[in-house]
Structure formats: C-alpha cells, structure tokens
Amino acid sequence: MAFVFALIFVALVLFATEPVPIDITAIGVMVALLLVEPLSVVAADLGLLADPMVVLSDPERGISAVERGISGFANPATITVLAMFVLSAGVQRTGIIQIVGRKIAAFTRDSEPRQLGATIGFVSPISGFINNTAAVAILLPMVTDLAHEGKNSPSKLLLPLSYASMFGGMLTLIGTSTNILASDIAGRLAVQYPSLDLHAFSMFEFTQLGLVLTVVGAAYLMTVGRWLTPARIKPDEDLTEEFEMGEYLTEVVVREDSPVVGRTVKEAMAEFDFDVDLIQLIRGEEVFLEPLGQKTIRAGDVFAIRTDRDTLVEVSDAEGLDLLPEVDVDEAELEAANERQNLVEVVVAPGAALVGETLVSSEFRQQFDATVLALRRGGEVFRKRMDHVPLRVGDTLLVQGSPDSLKRLDRNRNFIVAGEIERPDFRQSKIPVALGIVAGVVLLAAVDVLPIVTAALAGSLGMVVTGCLRPPEVYESVQWDVIFLLAGVIPLGIAMEQTGGADLIADLIVLAAAALPAIAVLGLMYVVTALLTNIISNNASVVLMIPVAVTVAQDLGASAFSFVLAVTFAASTAFMTPVGYQTNLFVYGPGGYRFTDYIRVGGPLQLVFAVVTTVGIAFFFGL
C-alpha cells in the first residue's frame, strides 16, 4: 500500500507538471507496477501465489498478476475509446459538420449572442455522439472564422466551445473517453462486489442528468459566462494585426553591390547569424513562397522578412539590403502570391510528435515548406527568437505558406488549423453512410443487442469497408496518447483496490465527514474529483476516485452507483484550468487566454455544476 501511494504521488506530480507527456508517465506507472508487483501482493498473502516471480493464476479472476498489469491494453474501455476515435474520423471526413457550420454562419451573421448560442447549441448535442475532443478539433476552425466574419473576438466563443463540448459529452456513454472508462470500472466492481447496486452504464443511462446540465451550462455561458469571458483577441480580420506583427514584418530590396547577389537563398541564410526569416521573394510581377532555398538571389529582388528593428539594421549593413519605405506587410500583401489563402493559425494538437521539439529540431520549414511568423502561448506572443522555443500542446503558430503547404498541415494530425481552408477531399457522398453507421452503433449498444465495444469495433470496420475512411486513415485518426494513458492508469486503480489503499482513503473521508448527510458527502466526492481533474488527467482521476467512491458509499450504506456517477461527471467537466481537459488546451492559444481566465469563467460554472449534479443524482438515481 505504501508503494502504491508513493507511486500515485509521483504520478500526480508528473501529470500536473508534465516534464514528459502524460501517456509516458502512465506507461511508467504500469512498468513500476509490473516490476514491484503490488498487484500480486494480496494473492501471495493468501497463498494463491507460490512464487511472485513465477506468477500463477488467480482462481477468482483467472488471470495472473502480470496479465493484470498489462490489462489496460486489452481493457474493453481502451478498445472502445480507440474505436470511437475511428468513428468520429469517419464522420469528419465526410464534411457534414463543415456543411452545417456554413449554414449556421449564414444564420448568425455578425451577432455575437447568436454566434455564441449557435456554437453552444451545435457542439453540445454532437459531443454526445462523437468524441467531444474530436468535436472541438473539427469545430474550432469554423468558430474562429465565424467570429472573424462577424467582426467579433474569437475569445468570446472558443472557451464556451470547449465548455459546451464537455457538458455535451455527458449526454451519452460514448460522449467522452472518461464515461467509457468509468462504465468499465463500474462493471468490473459490480462483478467483484455483487451485493452492491453497481453495473456498467447503458448508452443513455444518465442522459436526463446530462440534459439538465447542458441546459444549466448553456444558460450560464449565455449570461454570466458571456460577461466574464474576456475578449483577449481583437476582432480583426487581418492575422498580422491580431498577432501585432506590424513592427516585425517589412520588405527589403537587394542592392547591386550586395554580397548575396549570385548566391542561393540557402547559401546566404546558412551564414546568417541573425534572427531573420525570409517569407517571400518578389521578383518583378512574380511572387515566390517556400521553398526558396534554391532560388538564386538577383540585384533588385525584394524579400518580405520577419525580424525586429535592431536586427534589420545589422542585416542591412552586413548584407547590402535597403529597407523599402512606407510598405505595410499585412495579410493581403502576404497572400498576393496567388490570391489565395497563405496565412493561417495552426494549433499544436494533443499527442503531437513535435511536443517538446523546437521549430529547428522538428525541421518545420523544410518539412512543410512554410514559415512560422509568430508563436502564441495563451496570452504571451513570441515574435522573435522562436526557433529554439520548445513547443507545447495548445501553442498557436502564425504560419505562412503556399495553399498546398497549408493543406498538408491541415491533414497532419499534429496540428489543428484554426481557420477553414479549402478541402476538396471531403467525401460528401458518404454522409448518409457515416451517419447511419454511428446511429447503428448507438442503437445496437442502447438496446443491448451488442456490447458497446463490439458495436464500436463493428462500426469502425464499417467505416473502412464502405469507403468513409481509407485504411491508413484509421491509424491516423486514433489519439494514441489517450490509448496509452488508459492502458497505463487502469492497472493503478486495480493496485489501489488490491492493496487496500482505496479502503483507507474512503475510511478517512467517512471519518472526516461523519457528521454530514449522505448528499453532502456525495457533493464532497464531486468537489474532490473536480479539483483533482483540473490538475491531472480526467481518466486518471476516474481510475483513482471510483474505487474510493464505492467504498465511501459502502461505509455510509448509500448507493454506490450514485457515488460512481458523481465521480464520472466531475471528471468530465474540468473548467478551471487549461490543462484540466484536452479541449481547454485546444482553445488556449487561439483564444489568447490567460491561465486566470479559466478560473474566472470556469470557477463559478464548476460550483454551479457541483450543486446541480449532486442534487440531480439524488433526484434521478437516489442515495
């Protein structure tokens, strides 16, 4: 028990500080459990294991301690979440959400209340049927464009988008990975403790409570939340103004006596010891974008560059360049190359391979033939010396490149392009098929014809067989960091149960709340879980807190199912920090938010949900 508690403490610190990605921490937890084998301690004490190093089977469960340790990979929750990513991708590839989004934009026009209401009203219901993380990733470009077209700040819409996806995800079992994991844990504990009123969740088990929370959450966001949400990003159409690039973008002309004349751009830049990016080359009537490396520099060439004033003076003196007077390098100027969209915001997605990398080490310019003009992290904007800044999830890059380069970025799962670009590869003819498959999965699971994991896997296969997804896209659609996180933390919950750690924590909670009625303890479980979830992963919170909640309910003689629901709802609604939920990170950079914005807007909402959820569980499910 002491080892498991120490491991939980270390894991919580690593989850909160993220010196390494949380999925790597989770795998480290799993390896530690396998090496020390707390999963086999109880069985060994009972004489069920003759030698912990030669693991025998547990007669009650029929699996070994090692198999328990790696059981997260074969867990139905893990496989179901994986399948739901595939189903969500199948719907996304049809373009149906973009089509509906355009119709919404036509309806809302420039009215901020309409835009806010449409955003909440659209993302909430769809988050119940496709993974809510995927829903925000798909809708973020649409909502950003909606704000800019209406001359409104995207900051006023993006935080509500994230929050609405969270409470919308509580409408059904498949809305979030947390719901699916909680259902699996509840089902396992029901087998382990048959005397308790526990069972795995059905598809619409808690929909009535989810609807109440969706209505309450929407009302809050449209009133108090709208007043509290700051307009961090100015409602400018021009992205160069939004990132305040006026002092960092300019044009220079190459003089005839310049030492760079006759050399390629690559050769000239190789000797530069300056913080300068060449954005585009203007030669007569022609404008060239990346790749520029092999272009031979001629006298009279005009380069649009990103740098600061002091560096520009040094570069001009050393390289024979003259500053062009009275030139404003704005979005229109940068898109003059082919009169098509060349400038976009790109968000670093969760699970991106380049998290922790820099623009130099990831070879961003060479890989995508695109130039990063600025980097925004929450409210902080980097406009110089960006090349060696380690990238984080939620960082927003202002990227300039050709339309082909931007399409490559849009297709790359490491990024979310925060603005709609032309996508001719949507499979609109497959819209009825994709929607029919998702509806079939929901229906089969809802009426208990098939277990949810079987229905979801069959639906995933159906997406490929019918052509909604191509085989390689199946692997691209899965957020593997979430899968490995689930696989790593599931054994930690088992270890906490096996060693008696959950019982000890539950006894302490009951002792501390001895004078409180059951409904107050239920609310306490919600608050504790919500606070934990705002610091660490929501899935880790569920794994750690559900066994405790079940034991607390046992000690109080209350409904274990109601206590499990309180933990599940609290873990899926983390409003107070950008790191509490992936969707909060999605909007952190594009909205230009500060950490305190989440506390200011999400704190009151979290308190409202604590009360409404607690009372709602007592009303619908009893104590």
XYZ file of C-alpha atoms in Angstrom:
623
model
C 0.000 0.000 0.000
C 2.832 2.389 0.853
C 4.464 1.709 -2.511
C 1.192 2.326 -4.397
C 0.593 5.597 -2.542
C 4.143 6.724 -3.290
C 3.638 5.818 -6.934
C 0.342 7.753 -7.056
C 2.035 10.809 -5.528
C 4.848 10.721 -8.090
C 2.341 10.185 -10.909
C 0.202 13.130 -9.761
C 3.231 15.424 -9.673
C 4.300 14.294 -13.165
C 0.749 14.603 -14.514
C 0.478 18.152 -13.145
C 3.930 19.418 -14.210
C 4.289 17.377 -17.431
C 8.095 17.144 -17.679
C 7.223 14.267 -20.013
C 3.889 13.642 -21.802
C 1.218 12.181 -19.530
C 0.925 8.993 -21.591
C 4.624 8.307 -20.989
C 4.076 8.852 -17.258
C 1.174 6.369 -17.396
C 3.331 3.728 -19.085
C 5.993 4.351 -16.434
C 3.355 3.699 -13.759
C 2.436 0.412 -15.434
C 6.083 -0.691 -15.643
C 6.628 0.184 -11.969
C 3.620 -1.936 -11.005
C 4.907 -4.846 -13.070
C 8.396 -4.636 -11.544
C 7.278 -4.403 -7.904
C 4.113 -6.486 -8.351
C 1.750 -4.934 -5.807
C -0.970 -6.479 -7.941
C 0.053 -9.908 -6.676
C 0.648 -8.987 -3.023
C -2.817 -9.841 -1.730
C -2.956 -13.117 -3.639
C 0.509 -14.069 -2.355
C -0.546 -13.356 1.222
C -3.494 -15.681 0.728
C -1.210 -18.417 -0.510
C -2.586 -18.181 -4.047
C 0.856 -17.357 -5.457
C 3.632 -19.771 -4.567
C 6.306 -17.525 -6.029
C 5.663 -13.934 -7.103
C 8.299 -14.307 -9.805
C 6.568 -17.394 -11.222
C 3.075 -15.999 -11.340
C 0.235 -18.459 -11.002
C -3.354 -17.742 -11.891
C -5.813 -16.122 -9.537
C -8.649 -18.662 -9.134
C -11.264 -15.909 -8.752
C -10.369 -13.850 -11.831
C -8.474 -16.445 -13.866
C -5.633 -14.045 -14.747
C -2.076 -13.614 -13.496
C -0.599 -10.542 -11.838
C 1.396 -9.751 -14.976
C -1.755 -10.026 -17.047
C -3.451 -7.656 -14.633
C -0.537 -5.269 -15.038
C -0.942 -5.055 -18.806
C -4.701 -5.490 -18.772
C -5.197 -1.843 -19.715
C -4.242 -2.640 -23.299
C -6.945 -5.295 -23.606
C -9.490 -3.472 -21.483
C -12.883 -3.005 -23.196
C -12.788 0.699 -22.295
C -9.467 1.196 -24.083
C -10.649 -0.630 -27.201
C -13.991 1.200 -27.192
C -12.291 4.594 -26.963
C -9.996 3.596 -29.829
C -12.995 2.595 -31.946
C -14.815 5.850 -31.130
C -11.869 7.859 -32.483
C -12.228 5.937 -35.752
C -15.995 6.510 -35.893
C -15.511 10.234 -35.234
C -12.924 10.428 -38.019
C -15.303 8.710 -40.429
C -17.938 11.387 -39.787
C -15.325 14.155 -40.010
C -14.050 13.007 -43.425
C -17.500 13.439 -44.956
C -17.507 17.188 -44.265
C -21.023 17.121 -42.790
C -20.025 19.268 -39.805
C -18.458 21.898 -42.076
C -21.611 21.975 -44.213
C -23.823 22.528 -41.162
C -21.321 25.093 -39.888
C -21.670 27.176 -43.045
C -25.449 27.163 -42.653
C -25.036 28.306 -39.045
C -22.710 31.120 -40.155
C -25.340 32.311 -42.621
C -27.895 32.402 -39.793
C -25.794 34.110 -37.115
C -24.233 36.798 -39.314
C -22.425 39.383 -37.114
C -24.472 38.947 -33.914
C -22.271 37.779 -31.047
C -25.198 36.393 -28.959
C -26.391 34.423 -31.987
C -22.886 33.150 -32.668
C -22.482 32.129 -29.042
C -25.880 30.427 -28.916
C -25.246 28.612 -32.207
C -21.812 27.445 -31.039
C -23.174 26.036 -27.773
C -26.291 24.639 -29.423
C -24.268 22.873 -32.118
C -21.319 21.436 -30.193
C -23.328 20.164 -27.192
C -25.519 17.581 -28.953
C -22.872 16.340 -31.384
C -20.437 15.862 -28.476
C -22.799 13.228 -27.154
C -22.347 11.078 -30.239
C -18.833 11.708 -31.478
C -15.918 12.075 -29.087
C -16.104 15.586 -27.640
C -12.371 16.160 -28.147
C -12.806 15.387 -31.850
C -15.868 17.648 -31.979
C -13.878 20.655 -30.744
C -10.991 19.898 -33.115
C -13.434 19.862 -36.043
C -15.397 22.944 -34.980
C -12.519 25.182 -33.865
C -11.765 26.448 -37.416
C -15.457 27.075 -38.090
C -15.977 29.013 -34.842
C -12.825 31.091 -35.370
C -13.938 32.054 -38.870
C -17.452 32.732 -37.572
C -16.079 35.271 -35.096
C -13.805 36.995 -37.618
C -16.528 37.238 -40.263
C -18.862 38.842 -37.730
C -16.122 41.247 -36.545
C -16.255 39.652 -33.071
C -13.454 38.412 -30.841
C -12.887 34.629 -31.191
C -12.037 34.639 -27.473
C -15.741 35.190 -26.711
C -16.644 31.929 -28.486
C -13.763 29.492 -28.051
C -13.894 28.982 -24.278
C -17.677 28.374 -24.427
C -16.985 25.928 -27.286
C -14.712 23.905 -25.003
C -17.044 24.040 -22.004
C -20.146 23.152 -24.050
C -18.365 20.138 -25.552
C -17.642 18.909 -22.022
C -21.176 19.022 -20.684
C -22.480 17.855 -24.067
C -20.244 14.815 -23.721
C -22.261 13.817 -20.656
C -25.387 13.193 -22.728
C -24.418 9.622 -23.621
C -21.998 6.862 -22.709
C -19.836 7.486 -25.801
C -19.502 11.260 -25.427
C -16.150 11.071 -23.633
C -13.447 8.502 -23.036
C -13.968 9.170 -19.320
C -17.564 7.903 -19.445
C -16.486 4.710 -21.197
C -13.674 4.101 -18.708
C -15.942 4.794 -15.714
C -18.520 2.378 -17.098
C -15.922 -0.360 -17.410
C -14.640 0.198 -13.853
C -18.201 0.152 -12.501
C -18.886 -3.091 -14.369
C -15.739 -4.720 -13.003
C -16.513 -3.646 -9.432
C -20.073 -4.983 -9.852
C -18.601 -8.445 -10.500
C -16.186 -8.061 -7.606
C -18.895 -6.845 -5.189
C -22.176 -8.419 -6.335
C -24.026 -7.156 -3.279
C -23.611 -3.521 -4.376
C -26.046 -1.703 -6.675
C -23.409 -1.347 -9.408
C -23.457 -2.045 -13.126
C -21.829 -0.815 -16.315
C -23.553 2.221 -17.827
C -26.039 1.791 -20.644
C -25.943 4.154 -23.633
C -28.488 6.626 -22.229
C -28.097 5.782 -18.523
C -27.544 9.371 -17.412
C -28.933 11.317 -20.376
C -31.626 13.004 -18.281
C -28.999 14.426 -15.921
C -26.798 15.345 -18.885
C -29.686 17.301 -20.403
C -30.217 19.234 -17.163
C -26.527 20.125 -17.004
C -26.486 21.102 -20.695
C -29.409 23.499 -20.180
C -27.872 24.952 -16.999
C -24.418 25.218 -18.603
C -25.803 26.882 -21.732
C -27.779 29.376 -19.652
C -24.645 30.229 -17.646
C -22.463 30.692 -20.745
C -25.083 32.891 -22.431
C -25.426 35.187 -19.388
C -22.870 35.308 -16.575
C -20.257 33.396 -18.591
C -20.581 35.779 -21.548
C -19.957 38.726 -19.240
C -16.960 37.031 -17.579
C -15.313 35.720 -20.770
C -12.658 38.234 -21.882
C -12.115 39.391 -25.473
C -8.381 38.672 -25.488
C -8.112 38.558 -29.283
C -9.173 41.746 -31.018
C -11.876 41.256 -33.653
C -9.503 41.916 -36.559
C -9.764 40.152 -39.880
C -6.059 40.625 -40.516
C -3.965 37.961 -38.748
C -0.858 40.166 -38.833
C -2.768 42.726 -36.749
C -4.084 40.018 -34.435
C -0.518 38.905 -33.659
C 0.691 42.551 -33.604
C 3.287 41.866 -36.282
C 3.485 45.465 -37.560
C 6.973 46.086 -36.150
C 8.303 42.684 -37.160
C 7.348 42.441 -40.857
C 8.941 44.533 -43.566
C 10.333 44.401 -47.101
C 13.928 44.908 -48.218
C 15.467 45.184 -51.686
C 18.828 43.626 -52.651
C 21.337 46.255 -53.786
C 23.611 45.665 -56.776
C 26.692 45.699 -54.508
C 25.194 43.208 -52.062
C 27.468 40.224 -51.252
C 24.488 37.867 -51.551
C 23.894 38.550 -55.260
C 24.533 35.395 -57.302
C 24.207 33.083 -54.317
C 21.261 30.862 -53.490
C 18.952 31.758 -50.632
C 20.051 28.608 -48.815
C 23.756 29.540 -49.089
C 23.115 33.109 -47.945
C 20.940 32.065 -44.989
C 23.456 29.415 -43.890
C 25.941 32.161 -42.974
C 23.361 34.349 -41.259
C 23.800 34.753 -37.539
C 20.642 36.844 -37.295
C 17.095 36.161 -36.152
C 15.572 36.626 -39.615
C 13.032 34.635 -41.635
C 12.594 35.154 -45.382
C 8.859 34.914 -46.002
C 8.535 35.502 -49.713
C 10.536 36.704 -52.713
C 9.103 39.321 -55.070
C 10.791 39.489 -58.471
C 9.080 41.828 -60.900
C 5.495 40.622 -61.253
C 6.207 37.207 -59.723
C 5.927 36.276 -56.050
C 7.639 33.126 -54.729
C 6.906 31.340 -51.443
C 8.706 28.477 -49.732
C 10.683 26.541 -50.802
C 13.041 29.433 -51.551
C 16.322 27.674 -50.771
C 17.396 27.029 -54.366
C 16.465 30.467 -55.718
C 19.491 32.459 -56.902
C 19.422 35.981 -55.491
C 19.490 38.819 -58.025
C 20.005 42.553 -57.640
C 16.602 44.211 -57.277
C 14.977 41.198 -55.629
C 12.540 42.200 -52.895
C 12.240 39.995 -49.811
C 9.450 40.147 -47.264
C 11.149 39.326 -43.967
C 10.314 38.788 -40.301
C 12.722 40.358 -37.845
C 12.953 43.171 -35.302
C 14.218 46.695 -35.980
C 17.645 46.303 -34.355
C 18.375 43.120 -36.257
C 17.139 44.717 -39.505
C 19.767 47.483 -39.192
C 22.530 44.912 -38.682
C 21.365 42.756 -41.590
C 21.072 45.755 -43.937
C 24.622 46.904 -43.189
C 26.147 43.439 -43.471
C 24.258 42.056 -46.449
C 23.701 45.076 -48.675
C 19.934 45.395 -48.283
C 17.818 48.546 -48.359
C 14.614 48.956 -46.425
C 11.627 49.790 -48.623
C 9.921 52.866 -47.131
C 6.207 53.117 -46.398
C 5.475 49.438 -47.026
C 2.912 47.678 -44.835
C 3.339 43.910 -44.902
C -0.134 42.770 -43.967
C -2.223 39.676 -44.689
C -3.281 40.991 -48.117
C 0.359 41.560 -49.086
C 1.385 38.085 -47.944
C -1.445 36.496 -49.887
C -0.663 38.351 -53.112
C 1.452 35.426 -54.364
C -1.513 33.609 -55.899
C -4.503 35.468 -54.477
C -5.345 32.500 -52.258
C -5.133 31.896 -48.525
C -1.475 31.762 -47.471
C -1.676 32.794 -43.822
C -3.308 30.711 -41.076
C -3.199 29.966 -37.364
C -2.079 26.409 -36.577
C -2.608 24.838 -33.135
C -0.296 22.115 -31.790
C -2.620 19.183 -31.064
C -2.515 16.810 -28.052
C -0.300 13.827 -28.781
C 1.638 15.740 -31.429
C 5.011 14.200 -32.167
C 6.691 17.609 -32.052
C 5.648 18.468 -28.474
C 8.942 19.240 -26.723
C 10.636 19.808 -30.071
C 11.557 23.227 -31.470
C 10.935 24.639 -34.926
C 14.587 23.917 -35.717
C 14.801 20.373 -34.336
C 11.494 19.399 -35.973
C 12.664 20.923 -39.298
C 9.277 22.588 -39.601
C 10.228 24.875 -42.510
C 11.803 22.059 -44.543
C 9.064 19.549 -43.768
C 6.101 21.761 -44.642
C 7.651 24.448 -46.896
C 6.101 27.027 -44.581
C 7.346 29.827 -42.333
C 6.320 30.484 -38.722
C 5.935 34.236 -38.213
C 4.874 34.186 -34.559
C 4.032 31.811 -31.720
C 1.251 32.472 -29.220
C 1.048 30.595 -25.917
C -2.064 31.711 -24.091
C -1.720 35.480 -23.745
C 2.023 35.508 -24.490
C 3.232 36.063 -28.062
C 6.753 35.218 -29.293
C 7.724 37.219 -32.382
C 11.483 36.748 -32.292
C 13.922 34.025 -31.255
C 11.140 31.452 -31.712
C 13.234 28.805 -33.407
C 14.501 27.324 -30.156
C 11.322 27.567 -28.041
C 10.136 24.018 -27.094
C 6.597 23.561 -28.382
C 3.696 22.669 -26.097
C 0.186 21.380 -26.669
C -2.110 24.331 -27.418
C 0.636 26.581 -28.827
C -0.682 28.587 -31.776
C 1.639 29.249 -34.718
C 1.056 32.005 -37.260
C 2.136 30.191 -40.410
C 2.666 31.479 -43.936
C 2.928 29.033 -46.804
C 1.504 28.023 -50.135
C -2.040 26.588 -50.331
C -0.520 23.124 -50.842
C 1.608 23.530 -47.706
C -1.414 24.583 -45.681
C -3.369 21.563 -46.900
C -0.523 19.308 -45.739
C -0.650 20.965 -42.332
C -4.429 20.554 -42.211
C -4.134 16.828 -42.958
C -1.363 16.330 -40.399
C -2.725 15.002 -37.089
C -0.077 17.003 -35.186
C -1.949 20.224 -35.957
C -5.367 21.824 -35.961
C -5.658 24.636 -38.500
C -7.665 27.316 -36.663
C -9.415 28.616 -39.742
C -11.238 26.870 -42.517
C -9.249 26.230 -45.676
C -10.397 24.749 -48.933
C -10.792 20.972 -48.556
C -11.740 19.291 -51.841
C -11.183 15.807 -50.394
C -14.349 15.681 -48.248
C -16.403 12.580 -49.097
C -19.809 14.195 -49.103
C -21.414 11.272 -50.912
C -20.657 9.158 -47.823
C -22.554 11.423 -45.394
C -25.647 9.157 -45.116
C -23.425 6.068 -44.759
C -21.247 7.537 -41.979
C -24.221 8.892 -40.038
C -26.021 5.562 -40.478
C -23.047 3.653 -39.083
C -22.822 5.871 -35.986
C -26.594 5.606 -35.479
C -26.338 1.814 -35.814
C -23.588 1.641 -33.188
C -25.630 3.756 -30.771
C -28.813 1.760 -31.383
C -27.194 -1.680 -31.077
C -25.486 -0.709 -27.824
C -28.560 1.086 -26.463
C -30.877 -1.922 -26.835
C -28.184 -4.352 -25.595
C -28.065 -6.318 -28.831
C -24.261 -5.987 -28.733
C -21.798 -4.797 -26.068
C -20.610 -1.268 -26.771
C -17.059 -2.454 -27.549
C -18.340 -4.938 -30.153
C -20.710 -2.416 -31.736
C -17.981 0.267 -31.868
C -15.431 -2.095 -33.453
C -18.009 -3.263 -35.996
C -18.803 0.370 -36.795
C -15.111 1.172 -37.232
C -14.747 -1.695 -39.671
C -17.884 -0.484 -41.445
C -16.313 2.959 -41.936
C -13.446 1.344 -43.858
C -15.498 -1.211 -45.812
C -17.910 1.477 -47.036
C -15.129 3.880 -48.027
C -15.847 6.557 -45.418
C -12.257 6.035 -44.266
C -9.222 4.679 -46.077
C -7.191 2.033 -44.171
C -4.198 4.320 -43.401
C -6.580 6.965 -42.036
C -7.760 4.549 -39.363
C -4.384 4.697 -37.629
C -4.067 8.447 -38.149
C -7.460 9.052 -36.527
C -6.583 7.455 -33.180
C -5.186 9.677 -30.430
C -2.598 7.167 -29.327
C -1.568 9.238 -26.310
C -5.077 8.733 -24.869
C -4.930 4.981 -25.561
C -1.573 4.605 -23.824
C -2.756 6.802 -20.966
C -5.733 4.497 -20.408
C -3.579 1.393 -20.683
C -1.143 2.780 -18.124
C -3.504 4.086 -15.446
C -6.072 1.261 -15.399
C -3.672 -1.095 -13.528
C -3.023 1.690 -10.989
C -6.676 1.627 -9.943
C -6.551 -2.175 -9.637
C -3.410 -1.915 -7.494
C -5.075 0.639 -5.225
C -8.013 -1.729 -4.703
C -5.820 -4.819 -4.242
C -3.582 -3.254 -1.607
C -6.434 -1.693 0.400
C -5.419 1.855 -0.496
C -8.919 2.750 -1.709
C -10.414 1.462 1.553
C -8.012 3.552 3.621
C -8.781 6.784 1.735
C -12.509 6.060 1.925
C -12.329 5.442 5.684
C -10.559 8.786 6.154
C -13.207 10.602 4.089
C -16.048 8.992 6.037
C -14.309 9.791 9.319
C -13.805 13.441 8.327
C -17.400 13.762 7.117
C -19.019 11.711 9.877
C -21.489 14.450 10.805
C -22.547 15.161 7.222
C -25.607 13.691 5.492
C -25.074 11.361 2.531
C -25.937 14.038 -0.044
C -23.245 16.342 1.376
C -20.658 13.529 1.157
C -21.800 12.926 -2.430
C -21.154 16.599 -3.170
C -17.787 16.329 -1.441
C -16.822 13.449 -3.756
C -17.751 15.617 -6.735
C -15.677 18.560 -5.500
C -12.600 16.449 -4.654
C -12.713 14.732 -8.046
C -13.248 18.033 -9.888
C -10.259 19.638 -8.141
C -8.106 16.608 -8.928
C -9.224 16.559 -12.564
C -8.319 20.211 -13.057
C -4.730 19.323 -12.198
C -4.233 15.862 -13.710
C -5.813 13.760 -16.438
C -9.562 13.174 -16.251
C -9.053 9.464 -16.966
C -6.530 9.162 -14.156
C -8.988 10.871 -11.806
C -11.696 8.338 -12.610
C -9.335 5.411 -12.089
C -8.233 6.709 -8.691
C -11.531 8.049 -7.364
C -14.179 5.474 -8.372
C -12.835 2.714 -6.061
C -12.742 5.288 -3.250
C -16.282 6.454 -4.040
C -17.609 2.878 -3.984
C -16.014 2.214 -0.601
C -17.328 5.502 0.812
C -20.829 4.546 -0.335
C -20.412 1.119 1.310
C -19.352 2.677 4.604
C -22.305 5.093 4.514
C -24.813 2.485 3.398
C -25.541 4.715 0.384
C -25.941 3.963 -3.332
C -22.582 3.041 -4.844
C -23.941 3.758 -8.325
C -24.810 7.351 -7.392
C -21.327 7.931 -5.986
C -19.754 6.497 -9.161
C -21.872 8.903 -11.230
C -20.702 11.869 -9.133
C -17.067 10.985 -9.825
C -17.765 10.402 -13.534
C -19.498 13.746 -14.040
C -16.865 15.630 -12.042
C -14.003 14.060 -14.020
C -15.596 15.006 -17.342
C -16.227 18.665 -16.500
C -12.896 20.312 -15.692
C -13.496 24.004 -16.284
C -10.931 25.772 -14.077
C -7.574 25.186 -15.795
C -6.321 24.895 -19.384
C -4.659 21.570 -18.504
C -7.759 20.039 -16.922
C -9.184 18.807 -20.215
C -7.820 18.469 -23.741
C -10.456 20.744 -25.239
C -9.348 23.541 -22.891
C -5.850 23.247 -24.322
C -7.220 23.316 -27.874
C -8.605 26.823 -27.385
C -5.857 28.187 -25.094
C -3.663 29.581 -27.873
C -6.309 30.513 -30.485
C -8.268 32.378 -27.812
C -5.187 34.108 -26.414
C -6.398 33.221 -22.917
C -4.542 33.570 -19.660
C -4.492 30.836 -17.026
C -6.624 33.013 -14.744
C -9.370 33.281 -17.391
C -10.232 29.633 -16.817
C -10.584 30.228 -13.086
C -12.649 33.387 -13.603
C -15.090 31.835 -16.097
C -14.858 28.167 -15.117
C -14.758 28.536 -11.326
C -18.378 29.717 -10.898
C -19.518 27.162 -13.503
C -17.754 24.404 -11.567
C -19.579 25.432 -8.376
C -22.932 25.548 -10.177
C -22.315 22.088 -11.600
C -21.285 20.749 -8.174
C -24.674 21.711 -6.774
C -26.780 20.773 -9.821
C -25.020 17.429 -10.337
C -25.316 16.442 -6.668
C -28.992 17.370 -6.449
C -29.666 15.840 -9.884
C -28.103 12.496 -8.940
C -30.107 12.404 -5.708
C -33.297 13.205 -7.620
C -32.866 10.854 -10.599
C -30.953 7.964 -9.025
C -31.466 8.269 -5.272
C -28.980 7.946 -2.439
